[in-house]
XYZ file of C-alpha atoms in Angstrom:
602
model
C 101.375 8.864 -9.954
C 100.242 10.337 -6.484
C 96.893 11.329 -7.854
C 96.521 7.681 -9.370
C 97.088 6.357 -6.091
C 94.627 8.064 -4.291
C 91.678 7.437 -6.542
C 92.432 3.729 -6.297
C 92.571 4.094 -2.200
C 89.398 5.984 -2.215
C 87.748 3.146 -4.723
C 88.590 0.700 -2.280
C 87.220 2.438 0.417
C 83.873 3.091 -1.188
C 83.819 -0.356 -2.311
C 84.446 -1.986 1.300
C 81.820 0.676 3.164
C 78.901 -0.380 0.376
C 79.797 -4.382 1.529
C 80.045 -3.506 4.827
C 76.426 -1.658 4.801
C 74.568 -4.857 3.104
C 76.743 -7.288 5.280
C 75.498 -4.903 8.504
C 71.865 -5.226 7.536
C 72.033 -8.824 6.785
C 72.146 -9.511 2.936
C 73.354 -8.505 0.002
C 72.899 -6.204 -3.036
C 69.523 -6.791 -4.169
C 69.518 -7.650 -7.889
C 67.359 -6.689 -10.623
C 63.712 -7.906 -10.598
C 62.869 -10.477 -12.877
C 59.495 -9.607 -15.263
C 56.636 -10.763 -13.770
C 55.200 -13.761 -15.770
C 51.923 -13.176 -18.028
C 49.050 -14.726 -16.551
C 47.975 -17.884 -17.752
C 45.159 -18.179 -20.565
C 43.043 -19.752 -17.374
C 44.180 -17.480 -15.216
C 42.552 -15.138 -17.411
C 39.445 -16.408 -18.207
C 39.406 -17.408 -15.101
C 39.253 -13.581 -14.268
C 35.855 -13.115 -16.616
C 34.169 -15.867 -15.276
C 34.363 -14.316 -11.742
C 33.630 -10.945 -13.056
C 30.592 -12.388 -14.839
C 29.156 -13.764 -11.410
C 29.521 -10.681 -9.746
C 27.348 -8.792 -12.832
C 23.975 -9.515 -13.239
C 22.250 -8.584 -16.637
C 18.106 -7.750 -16.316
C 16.241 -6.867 -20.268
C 13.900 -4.934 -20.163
C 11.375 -3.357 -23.092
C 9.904 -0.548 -20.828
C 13.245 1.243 -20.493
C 12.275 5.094 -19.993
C 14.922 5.636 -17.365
C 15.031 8.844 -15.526
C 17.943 8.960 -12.795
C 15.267 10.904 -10.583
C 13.505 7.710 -10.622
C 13.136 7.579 -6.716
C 9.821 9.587 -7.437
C 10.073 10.044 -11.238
C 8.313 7.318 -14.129
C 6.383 4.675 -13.799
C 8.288 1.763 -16.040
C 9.659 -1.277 -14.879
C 13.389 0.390 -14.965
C 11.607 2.606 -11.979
C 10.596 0.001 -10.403
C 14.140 -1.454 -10.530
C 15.874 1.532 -9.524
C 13.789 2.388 -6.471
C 13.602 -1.193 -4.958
C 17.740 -1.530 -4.714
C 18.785 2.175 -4.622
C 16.000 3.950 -2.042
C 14.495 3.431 1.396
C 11.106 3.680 2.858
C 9.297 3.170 5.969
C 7.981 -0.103 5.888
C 8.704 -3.039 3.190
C 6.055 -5.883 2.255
C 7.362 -9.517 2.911
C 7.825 -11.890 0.587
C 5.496 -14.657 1.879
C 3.463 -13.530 4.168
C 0.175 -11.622 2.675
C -0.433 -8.594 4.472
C 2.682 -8.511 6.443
C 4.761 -5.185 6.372
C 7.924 -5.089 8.458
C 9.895 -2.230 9.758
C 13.083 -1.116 7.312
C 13.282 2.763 7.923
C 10.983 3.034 10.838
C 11.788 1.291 14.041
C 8.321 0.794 15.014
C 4.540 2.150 13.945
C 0.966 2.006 16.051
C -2.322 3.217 15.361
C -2.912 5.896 17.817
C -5.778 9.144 19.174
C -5.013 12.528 19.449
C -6.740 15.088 21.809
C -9.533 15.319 19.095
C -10.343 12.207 18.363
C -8.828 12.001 15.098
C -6.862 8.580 13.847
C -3.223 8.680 13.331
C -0.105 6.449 12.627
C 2.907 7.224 14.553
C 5.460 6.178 13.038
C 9.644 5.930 15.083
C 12.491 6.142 12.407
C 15.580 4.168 13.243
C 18.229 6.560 14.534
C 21.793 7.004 13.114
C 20.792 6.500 9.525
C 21.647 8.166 6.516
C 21.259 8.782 2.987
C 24.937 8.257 1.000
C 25.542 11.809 1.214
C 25.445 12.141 4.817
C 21.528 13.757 4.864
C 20.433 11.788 8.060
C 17.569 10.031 7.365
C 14.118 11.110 9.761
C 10.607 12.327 9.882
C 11.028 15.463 8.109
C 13.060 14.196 5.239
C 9.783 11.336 4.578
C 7.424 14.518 5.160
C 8.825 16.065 2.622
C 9.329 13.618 -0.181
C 5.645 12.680 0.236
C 4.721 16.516 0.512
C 6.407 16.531 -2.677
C 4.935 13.959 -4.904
C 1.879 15.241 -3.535
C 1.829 19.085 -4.558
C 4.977 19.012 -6.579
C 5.579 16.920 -8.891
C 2.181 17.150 -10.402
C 2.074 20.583 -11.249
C 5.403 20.271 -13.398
C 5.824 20.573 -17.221
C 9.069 18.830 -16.874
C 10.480 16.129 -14.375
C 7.277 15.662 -13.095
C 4.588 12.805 -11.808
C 1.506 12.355 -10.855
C 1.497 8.448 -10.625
C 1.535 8.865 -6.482
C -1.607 11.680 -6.693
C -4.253 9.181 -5.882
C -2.196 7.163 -3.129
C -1.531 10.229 -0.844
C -4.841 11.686 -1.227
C -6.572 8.522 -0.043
C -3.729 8.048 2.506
C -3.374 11.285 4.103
C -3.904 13.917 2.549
C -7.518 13.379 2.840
C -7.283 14.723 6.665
C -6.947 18.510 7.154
C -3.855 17.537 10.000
C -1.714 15.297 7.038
C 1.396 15.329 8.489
C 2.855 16.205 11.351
C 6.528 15.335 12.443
C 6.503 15.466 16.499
C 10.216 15.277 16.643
C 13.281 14.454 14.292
C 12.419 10.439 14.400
C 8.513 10.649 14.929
C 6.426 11.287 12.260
C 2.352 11.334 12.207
C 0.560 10.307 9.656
C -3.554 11.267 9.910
C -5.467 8.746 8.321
C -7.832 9.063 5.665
C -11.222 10.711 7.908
C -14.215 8.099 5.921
C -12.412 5.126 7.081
C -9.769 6.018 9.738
C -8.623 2.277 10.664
C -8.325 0.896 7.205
C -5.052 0.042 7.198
C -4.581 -2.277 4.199
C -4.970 0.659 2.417
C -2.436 2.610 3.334
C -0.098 -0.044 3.893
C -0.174 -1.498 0.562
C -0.063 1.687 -1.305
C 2.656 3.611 0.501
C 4.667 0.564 1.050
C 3.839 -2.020 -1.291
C 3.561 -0.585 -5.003
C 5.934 1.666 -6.260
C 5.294 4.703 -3.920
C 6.732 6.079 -0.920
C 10.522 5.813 -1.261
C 12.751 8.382 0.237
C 15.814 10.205 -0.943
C 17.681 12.711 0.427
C 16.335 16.260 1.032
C 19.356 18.497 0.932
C 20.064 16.811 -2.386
C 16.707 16.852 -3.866
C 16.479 21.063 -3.235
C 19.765 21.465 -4.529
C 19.235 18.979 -7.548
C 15.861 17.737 -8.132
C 13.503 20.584 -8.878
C 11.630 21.297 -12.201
C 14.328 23.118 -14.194
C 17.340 20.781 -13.209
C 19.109 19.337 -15.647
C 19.154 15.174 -16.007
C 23.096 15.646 -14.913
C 21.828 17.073 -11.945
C 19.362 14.399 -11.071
C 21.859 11.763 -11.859
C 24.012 12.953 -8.917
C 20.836 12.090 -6.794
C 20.945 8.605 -7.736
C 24.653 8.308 -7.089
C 24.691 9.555 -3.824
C 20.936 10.168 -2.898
C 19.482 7.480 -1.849
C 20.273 4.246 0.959
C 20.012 0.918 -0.455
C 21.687 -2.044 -1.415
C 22.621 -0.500 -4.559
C 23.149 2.995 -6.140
C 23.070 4.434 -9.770
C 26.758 4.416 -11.119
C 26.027 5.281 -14.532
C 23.019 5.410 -17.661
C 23.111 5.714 -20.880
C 19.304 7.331 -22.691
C 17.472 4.167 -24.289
C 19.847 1.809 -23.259
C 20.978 1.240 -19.880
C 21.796 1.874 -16.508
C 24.146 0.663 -14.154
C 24.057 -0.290 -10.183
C 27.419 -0.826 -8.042
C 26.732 -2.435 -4.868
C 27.066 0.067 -1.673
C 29.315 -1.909 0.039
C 28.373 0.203 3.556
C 24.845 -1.387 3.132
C 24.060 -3.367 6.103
C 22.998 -7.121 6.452
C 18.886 -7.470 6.874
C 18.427 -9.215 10.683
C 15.120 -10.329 9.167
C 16.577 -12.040 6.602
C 16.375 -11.007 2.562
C 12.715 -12.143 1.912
C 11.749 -9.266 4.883
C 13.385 -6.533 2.862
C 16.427 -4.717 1.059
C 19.915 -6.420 2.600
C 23.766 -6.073 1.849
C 24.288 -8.137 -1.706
C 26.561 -11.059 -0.872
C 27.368 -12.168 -4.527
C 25.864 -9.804 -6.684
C 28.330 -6.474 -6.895
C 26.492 -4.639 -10.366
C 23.596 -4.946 -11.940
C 23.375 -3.744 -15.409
C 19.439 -2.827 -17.111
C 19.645 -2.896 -20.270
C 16.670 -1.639 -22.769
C 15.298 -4.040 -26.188
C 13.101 -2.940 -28.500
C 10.239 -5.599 -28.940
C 9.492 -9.189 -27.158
C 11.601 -10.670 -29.643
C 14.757 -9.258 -28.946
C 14.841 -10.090 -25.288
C 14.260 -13.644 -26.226
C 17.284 -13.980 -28.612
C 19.239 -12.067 -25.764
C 17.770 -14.644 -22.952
C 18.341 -17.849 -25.006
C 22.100 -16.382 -25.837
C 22.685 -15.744 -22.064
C 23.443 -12.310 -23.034
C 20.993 -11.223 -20.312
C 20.598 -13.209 -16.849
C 16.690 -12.722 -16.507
C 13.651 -10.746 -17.818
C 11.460 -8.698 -16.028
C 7.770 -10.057 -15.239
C 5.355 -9.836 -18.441
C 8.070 -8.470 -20.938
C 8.533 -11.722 -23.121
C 6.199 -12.179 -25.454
C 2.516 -14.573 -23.753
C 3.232 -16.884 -27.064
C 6.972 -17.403 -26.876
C 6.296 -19.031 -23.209
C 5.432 -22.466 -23.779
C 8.450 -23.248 -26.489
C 10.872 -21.268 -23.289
C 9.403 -23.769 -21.228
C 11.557 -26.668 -23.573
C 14.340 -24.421 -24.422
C 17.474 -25.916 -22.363
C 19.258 -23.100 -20.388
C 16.338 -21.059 -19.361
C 14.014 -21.844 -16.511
C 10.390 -20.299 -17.052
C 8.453 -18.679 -13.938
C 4.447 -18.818 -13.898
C 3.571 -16.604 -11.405
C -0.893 -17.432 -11.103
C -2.893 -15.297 -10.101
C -1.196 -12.596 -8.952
C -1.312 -10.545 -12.294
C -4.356 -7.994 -13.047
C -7.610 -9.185 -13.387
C -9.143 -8.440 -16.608
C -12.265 -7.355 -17.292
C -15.118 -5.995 -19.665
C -16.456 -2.784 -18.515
C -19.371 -0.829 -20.362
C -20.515 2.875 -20.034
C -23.322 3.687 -18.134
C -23.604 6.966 -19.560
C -27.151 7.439 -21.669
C -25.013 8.759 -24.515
C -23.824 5.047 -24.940
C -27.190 3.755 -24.674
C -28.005 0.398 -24.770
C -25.079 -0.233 -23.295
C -26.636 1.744 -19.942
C -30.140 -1.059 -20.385
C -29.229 -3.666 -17.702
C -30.742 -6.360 -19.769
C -28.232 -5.434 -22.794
C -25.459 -5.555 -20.283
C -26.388 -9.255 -19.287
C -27.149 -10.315 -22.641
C -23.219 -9.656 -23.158
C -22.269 -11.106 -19.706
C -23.883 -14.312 -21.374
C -22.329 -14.023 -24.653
C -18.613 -13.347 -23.757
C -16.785 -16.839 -23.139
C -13.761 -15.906 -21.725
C -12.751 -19.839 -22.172
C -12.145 -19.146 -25.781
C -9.551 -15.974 -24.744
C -7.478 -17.811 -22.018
C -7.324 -20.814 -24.551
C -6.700 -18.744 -27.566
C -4.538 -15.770 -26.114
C -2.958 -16.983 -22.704
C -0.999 -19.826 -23.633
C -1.121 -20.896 -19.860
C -0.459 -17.500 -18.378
C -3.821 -16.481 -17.083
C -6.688 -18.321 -15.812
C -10.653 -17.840 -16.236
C -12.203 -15.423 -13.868
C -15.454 -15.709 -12.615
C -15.479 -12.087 -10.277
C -13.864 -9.410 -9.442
C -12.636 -10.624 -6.258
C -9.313 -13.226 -6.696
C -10.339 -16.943 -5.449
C -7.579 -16.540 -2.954
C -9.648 -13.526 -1.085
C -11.796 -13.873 1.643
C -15.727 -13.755 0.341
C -14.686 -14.648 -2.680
C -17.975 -16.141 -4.961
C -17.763 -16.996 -8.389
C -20.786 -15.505 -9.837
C -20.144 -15.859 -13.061
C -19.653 -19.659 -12.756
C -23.144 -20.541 -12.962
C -23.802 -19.186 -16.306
C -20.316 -20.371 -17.738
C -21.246 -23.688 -17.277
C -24.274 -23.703 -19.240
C -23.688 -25.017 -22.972
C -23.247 -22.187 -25.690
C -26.062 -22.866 -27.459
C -28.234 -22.208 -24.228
C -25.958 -18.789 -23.374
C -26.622 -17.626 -27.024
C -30.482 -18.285 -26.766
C -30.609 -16.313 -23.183
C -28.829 -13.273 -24.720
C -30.974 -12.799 -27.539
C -33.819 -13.558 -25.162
C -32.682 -10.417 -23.157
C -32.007 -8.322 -25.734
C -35.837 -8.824 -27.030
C -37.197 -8.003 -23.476
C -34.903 -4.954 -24.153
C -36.540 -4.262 -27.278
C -33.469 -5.177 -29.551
C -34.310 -8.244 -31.471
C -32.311 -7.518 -34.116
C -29.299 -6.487 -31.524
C -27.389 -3.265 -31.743
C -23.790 -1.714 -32.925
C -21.279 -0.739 -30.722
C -17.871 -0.228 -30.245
C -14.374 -1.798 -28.253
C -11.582 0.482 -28.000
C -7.767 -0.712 -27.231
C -4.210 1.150 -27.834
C -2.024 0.940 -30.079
C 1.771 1.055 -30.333
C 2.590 -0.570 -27.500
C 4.196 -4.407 -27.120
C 0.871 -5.973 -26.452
C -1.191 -4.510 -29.370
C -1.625 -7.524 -31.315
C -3.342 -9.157 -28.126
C -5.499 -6.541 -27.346
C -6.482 -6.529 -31.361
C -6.985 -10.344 -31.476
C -8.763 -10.092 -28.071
C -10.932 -7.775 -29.501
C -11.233 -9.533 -32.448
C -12.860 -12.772 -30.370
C -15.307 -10.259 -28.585
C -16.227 -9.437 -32.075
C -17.054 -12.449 -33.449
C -18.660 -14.114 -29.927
C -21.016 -10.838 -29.611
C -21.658 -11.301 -33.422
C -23.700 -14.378 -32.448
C -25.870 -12.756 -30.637
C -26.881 -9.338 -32.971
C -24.215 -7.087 -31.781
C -22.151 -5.412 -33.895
C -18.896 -4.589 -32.432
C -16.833 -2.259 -34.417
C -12.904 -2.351 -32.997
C -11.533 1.075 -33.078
C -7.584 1.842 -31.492
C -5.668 5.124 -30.369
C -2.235 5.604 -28.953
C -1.769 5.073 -25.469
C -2.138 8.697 -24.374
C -5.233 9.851 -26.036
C -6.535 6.509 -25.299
C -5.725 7.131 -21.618
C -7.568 10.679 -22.239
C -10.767 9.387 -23.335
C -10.931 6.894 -20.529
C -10.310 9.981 -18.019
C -13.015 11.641 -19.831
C -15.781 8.905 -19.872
C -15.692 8.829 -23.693
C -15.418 4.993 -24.892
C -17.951 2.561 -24.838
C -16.764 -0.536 -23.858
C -12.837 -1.881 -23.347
C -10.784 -4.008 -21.183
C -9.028 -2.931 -18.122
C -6.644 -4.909 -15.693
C -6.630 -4.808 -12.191
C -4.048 -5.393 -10.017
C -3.773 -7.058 -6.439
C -3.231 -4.782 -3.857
C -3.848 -6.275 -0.713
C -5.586 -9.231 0.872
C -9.277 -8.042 1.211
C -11.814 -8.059 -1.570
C -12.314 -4.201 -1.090
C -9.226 -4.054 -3.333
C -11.075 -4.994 -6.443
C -14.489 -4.012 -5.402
C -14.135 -0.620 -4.230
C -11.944 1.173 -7.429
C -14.770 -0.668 -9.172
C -17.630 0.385 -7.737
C -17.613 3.471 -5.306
C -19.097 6.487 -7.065
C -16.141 8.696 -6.559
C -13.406 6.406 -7.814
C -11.040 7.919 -10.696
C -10.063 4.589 -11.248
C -13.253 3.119 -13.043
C -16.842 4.600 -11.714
C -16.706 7.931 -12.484
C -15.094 7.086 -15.989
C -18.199 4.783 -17.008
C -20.811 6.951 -15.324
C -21.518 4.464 -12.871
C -23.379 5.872 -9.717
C -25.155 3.933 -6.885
C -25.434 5.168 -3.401
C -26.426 1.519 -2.102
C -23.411 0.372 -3.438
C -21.321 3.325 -2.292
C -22.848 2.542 1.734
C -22.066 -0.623 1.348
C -18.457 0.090 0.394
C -17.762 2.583 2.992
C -19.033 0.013 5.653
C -17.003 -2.479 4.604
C -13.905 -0.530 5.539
C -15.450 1.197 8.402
C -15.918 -2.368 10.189
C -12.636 -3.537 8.860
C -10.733 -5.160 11.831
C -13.718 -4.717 14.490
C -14.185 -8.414 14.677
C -17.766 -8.014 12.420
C -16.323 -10.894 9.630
C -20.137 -12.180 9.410
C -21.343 -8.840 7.942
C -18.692 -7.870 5.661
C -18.960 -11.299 4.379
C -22.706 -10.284 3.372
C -21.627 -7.489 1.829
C -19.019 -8.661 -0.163
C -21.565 -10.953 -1.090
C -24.359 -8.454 -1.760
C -21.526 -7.080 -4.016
C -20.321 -9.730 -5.957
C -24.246 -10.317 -6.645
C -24.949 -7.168 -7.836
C -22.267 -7.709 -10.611
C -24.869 -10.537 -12.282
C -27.824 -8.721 -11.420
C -27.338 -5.707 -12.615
C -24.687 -6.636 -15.482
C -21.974 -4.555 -14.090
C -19.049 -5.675 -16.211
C -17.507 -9.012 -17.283
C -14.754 -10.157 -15.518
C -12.256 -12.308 -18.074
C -9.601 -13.789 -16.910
C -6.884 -13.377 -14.087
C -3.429 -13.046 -15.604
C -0.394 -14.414 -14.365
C 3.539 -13.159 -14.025
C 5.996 -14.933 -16.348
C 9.516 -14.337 -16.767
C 12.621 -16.527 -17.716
C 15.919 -16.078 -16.402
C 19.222 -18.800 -17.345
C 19.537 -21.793 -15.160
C 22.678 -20.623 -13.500
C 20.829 -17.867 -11.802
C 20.018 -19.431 -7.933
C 18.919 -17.958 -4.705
C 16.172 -15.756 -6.062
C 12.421 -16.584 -5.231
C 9.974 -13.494 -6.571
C 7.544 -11.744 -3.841
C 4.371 -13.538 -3.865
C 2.168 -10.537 -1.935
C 2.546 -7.602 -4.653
C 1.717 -7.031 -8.367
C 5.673 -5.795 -8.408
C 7.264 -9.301 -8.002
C 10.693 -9.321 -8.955
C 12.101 -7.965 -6.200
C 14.513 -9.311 -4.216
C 17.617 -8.930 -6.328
C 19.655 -8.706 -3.340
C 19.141 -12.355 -2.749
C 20.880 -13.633 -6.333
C 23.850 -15.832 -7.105
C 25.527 -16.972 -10.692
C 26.907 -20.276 -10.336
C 29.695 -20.235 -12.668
C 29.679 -23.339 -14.663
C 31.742 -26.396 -14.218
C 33.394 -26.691 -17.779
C 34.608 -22.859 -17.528
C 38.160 -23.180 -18.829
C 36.610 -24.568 -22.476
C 34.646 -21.003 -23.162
C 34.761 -17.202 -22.369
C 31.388 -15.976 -20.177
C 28.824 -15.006 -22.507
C 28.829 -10.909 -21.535
């Protein structure tokens, strides 16, 4: 009975000094938590919907995604990657043609050293860095243009040599290249021939798809030759300084962007350059097969917007109607397409001048852009864009004679070239690519136009690479090329046209003129000098020689198209480049009004 009562006194006690404790600190014995409730069907879907804005889905049927793609590949999903996910110097506005402002560099001027040799200075912004700490400065761009330079080139695997021809013409062309003064000032010596002919460098370091920077340390470490594609994929995650940065890929697929949420806010604005994503948190690239495809995926919303030129030139006028999509016409700023013709004697009589303008007569581009464009290219009658300075369209006069009088003149000049009964030929275009059927029905309308005239043109096709072989080597006859618009002078078309030592065309159809080349190098020489009445006669002179001496046909100027779904606002492409949809940055989904009736689409 003692025992008893002590455990019942020492009960109490316990039970008063536990009441007294929650009565001390103000409450009581906190009871069990209820379950939380389940979230609402809305509440939800509600969740999607916002998850959906924040994701925006590009298609894409030039996939070939490398994760070294800051200097690797050439496809649009490089061009993706290395616009959100990389730096570089200088970045080309939006609106204003010609105009470069400063992103990595704080500043740049034209300057004279002790020998009298040209070169740009350029300051790089201090404090920055790459997302693995590598500050960003002069010897860091040295070397990533030292690299794609003598490099990349000479690899068998992970290897380029798209950027070959833009730092030999830039820089690498003077002995002194570059020199970096200090850790934020870097020199660049300008090409010797034409020291002060700055659109050129501009537009190819800092316009196309050269020139973008990623970090050194990483790049030794994880970007050479033998690395593995794991190893390059850590470049992309932590490599580069951008709006953006690789989170993930997937071979033939996709790849996936995460917004770097460190990125800072553009003080120019988002049409002057990369700035911090306000609504736009991933971006997913995802790879389709064939034109067709990315339609069905575009209509379906299962994508948010194509890149330029990857639907299908015929499916654009019946996107133009389809509710849902809005359809972007981008003229003029595509490639201009022409005819070109070997000059070599082994083509002969394609190397006669008179056979060259009996075909300059005979072509009627009309008949492609009406049969082939469906409203996404225009006729061209030169080289040079109508929106350049000196533009003259040469070819105008003899386009608007009647057919039946164009027909007569050709067969007139292939009699004075001793061809009466006309000659065979051939047109060469690849095959197994997306736009195989156009080049095959373009070349089927050369076929039958020349046909009128005598000339037997036999179409013969090759895959892209040996294709691309032949060209190198000066081996096809005739064939279409497209040329693309650089920057606002008409040396930009003229001069990769033209000049003797040009990879790009010249030396590939054994053309060869030393007036032509003087006049050329002039043109830059004077370039900015205040001399606008003399390169205005020889851009002239230029654009003559073209009907004079039968040079090539020019065709037709192509636009950009691309569709994207009519809940995609705030974007506007760049209007100064052949790589127009940048700007992703600048992208909101509006999230539809009637959202609680229907789950998002992706």
């Amino acid at each position: 009975m003692e025992n008893r009562n002590t455990y019942i006194i020492i009960a109490v006690v316990l039970v008063a000094a536990v009441f007294g404790y929650f009565v001390f600190f103000g409450g009581s014995p906190t009871p069990s938590p209820s379950p939380s409730p389940s979230p609402t069907p809305d509440t939800v879907r509600q969740g999607k919907w916002e998850d959906w804005s924040e994701t925006l889905y590009i298609g894409i049927t030039s996939y070939d995604f490398h994760p070294g793609g800051f200097d690797i590949g050439s496809a649009a999903s490089s061009t993706i990657y290395r616009h959100l996910a990389a730096p570089r110097l200088l970045w080309i506005d939006r609106t204003v043609t010609g105009q470069y402002n400063n992103y990595i560099a704080e500043s740049w001027s034209e300057k004279t050293d002790e020998d009298g040799d040209v070169y740009i200075e350029f300051k790089i912004k201090p404090g920055l860095k790459f997302r693995d700490g590598t500050p960003i400065n002069a010897e860091n761009m040295k070397w990533n243009w030292e690299r794609a330079l003598y490099d990349l080139p000479t690899r068998t695997q992970n290897g380029e040599s798209y950027a070959v021809y833009a730092m030999e013409q830039s820089w690498a062309g003077s002995p002194k290249g570059l020199v970096v003064d200090d850790d934020l000032t870097l020199r660049m010596y300008t090409n010797p021939n034409w020291p002060s002919f700055d659109p050129f460098w501009k537009h190819f370091l800092f316009g196309l798809d050269y020139s973008f920077m990623y970090s050194m340390t990483l790049g030794e470490q994880y970007g050479m030759e033998t690395s593995s594609l794991a190893d390059y994929t850590k470049i992309g995650e932590t490599g580069g300084y951008g709006p953006f940065y690789l989170e993930s890929w997937v071979p033939n697929e996709r790849f996936t962007l995460v917004r770097n949420e460190n990125y800072p806010v553009n003080p120019l604005g988002g049409d002057a350059g990369p700035t911090y994503s306000e609504h736009i948190k991933k971006i997913v690239v995802l790879s389709y097969q064939d034109p067709a495809s990315l339609r069905m995926a575009l209509e379906s919303h299962e994508i948010d917007m194509t890149w330029a030129g990857q639907l299908s030139r015929a499916d654009v006028p019946s996107l133009l109607e389809t509710a849902g999509v809005v359809m972007e016409i981008i003229p003029f700023m595509g490639s201009g397409n022409q005819l070109h013709m070997n000059f070599d004697p082994a083509y002969a009589p394609l190397n006669d001048v008179k056979v060259r303008q009996a075909i300059q007569y005979a072509v009627d581009p009309q008949e492609i852009v009406d049969k082939l464009m469906f409203n996404t290219a225009t006729v061209s009658d030169s080289p040079v864009r109508p929106s350049l300075d000196f533009y003259k369209p040469i070819m105008a006069p003899i386009r608007a004679l009647p057919m039946d009088q164009r027909i007569a003149k050709a067969k007139e000049l292939l009699t004075e070239a001793g061809l009466p009964n006309g000659f065979t030929t051939q047109f060469w275009y690849i095959s197994g690519v997306g736009d195989e059927a156009f080049q095959r029905d373009l070349g089927t309308i050369l076929q039958a136009q020349l046909a009128k005239v005598g000339i037997t043109l036999e179409l013969k096709f090759t895959e892209r690479g040996l294709f691309l072989d032949m060209v190198r080597a000066g081996q096809l006859p005739m064939f279409t090329r497209g040329w693309t618009f650089d920057y606002p002078d008409p040396d930009t078309e003229l001069f990769y046209l033209m000049y003797s030592e040009s990879p790009d065309l010249a030396m590939r159809i054994k053309f060869s003129d030393p007036h032509v080349d003087d006049l050329l190098i002039e043109g830059r020489q004077i370039y900015g000098k205040g001399q606008e009445e003399r390169r205005e006669e020889i851009y002239t002179e230029l654009q003559d020689y073209i009907v004079e001496n039968g040079f090539d046909v020019p065709l037709y100027l192509d636009g950009f198209w691309y569709g994207y779904g009519d809940y995609v606002v705030n974007y506007k492409p760049w209007l100064t480049t052949d790589k127009p949809n940048q700007g992703l940055w600048n992208i909101e989904k509006l999230i539809p009004d009637d959202w609680a009736t229907y789950d998002p689409p992706n």
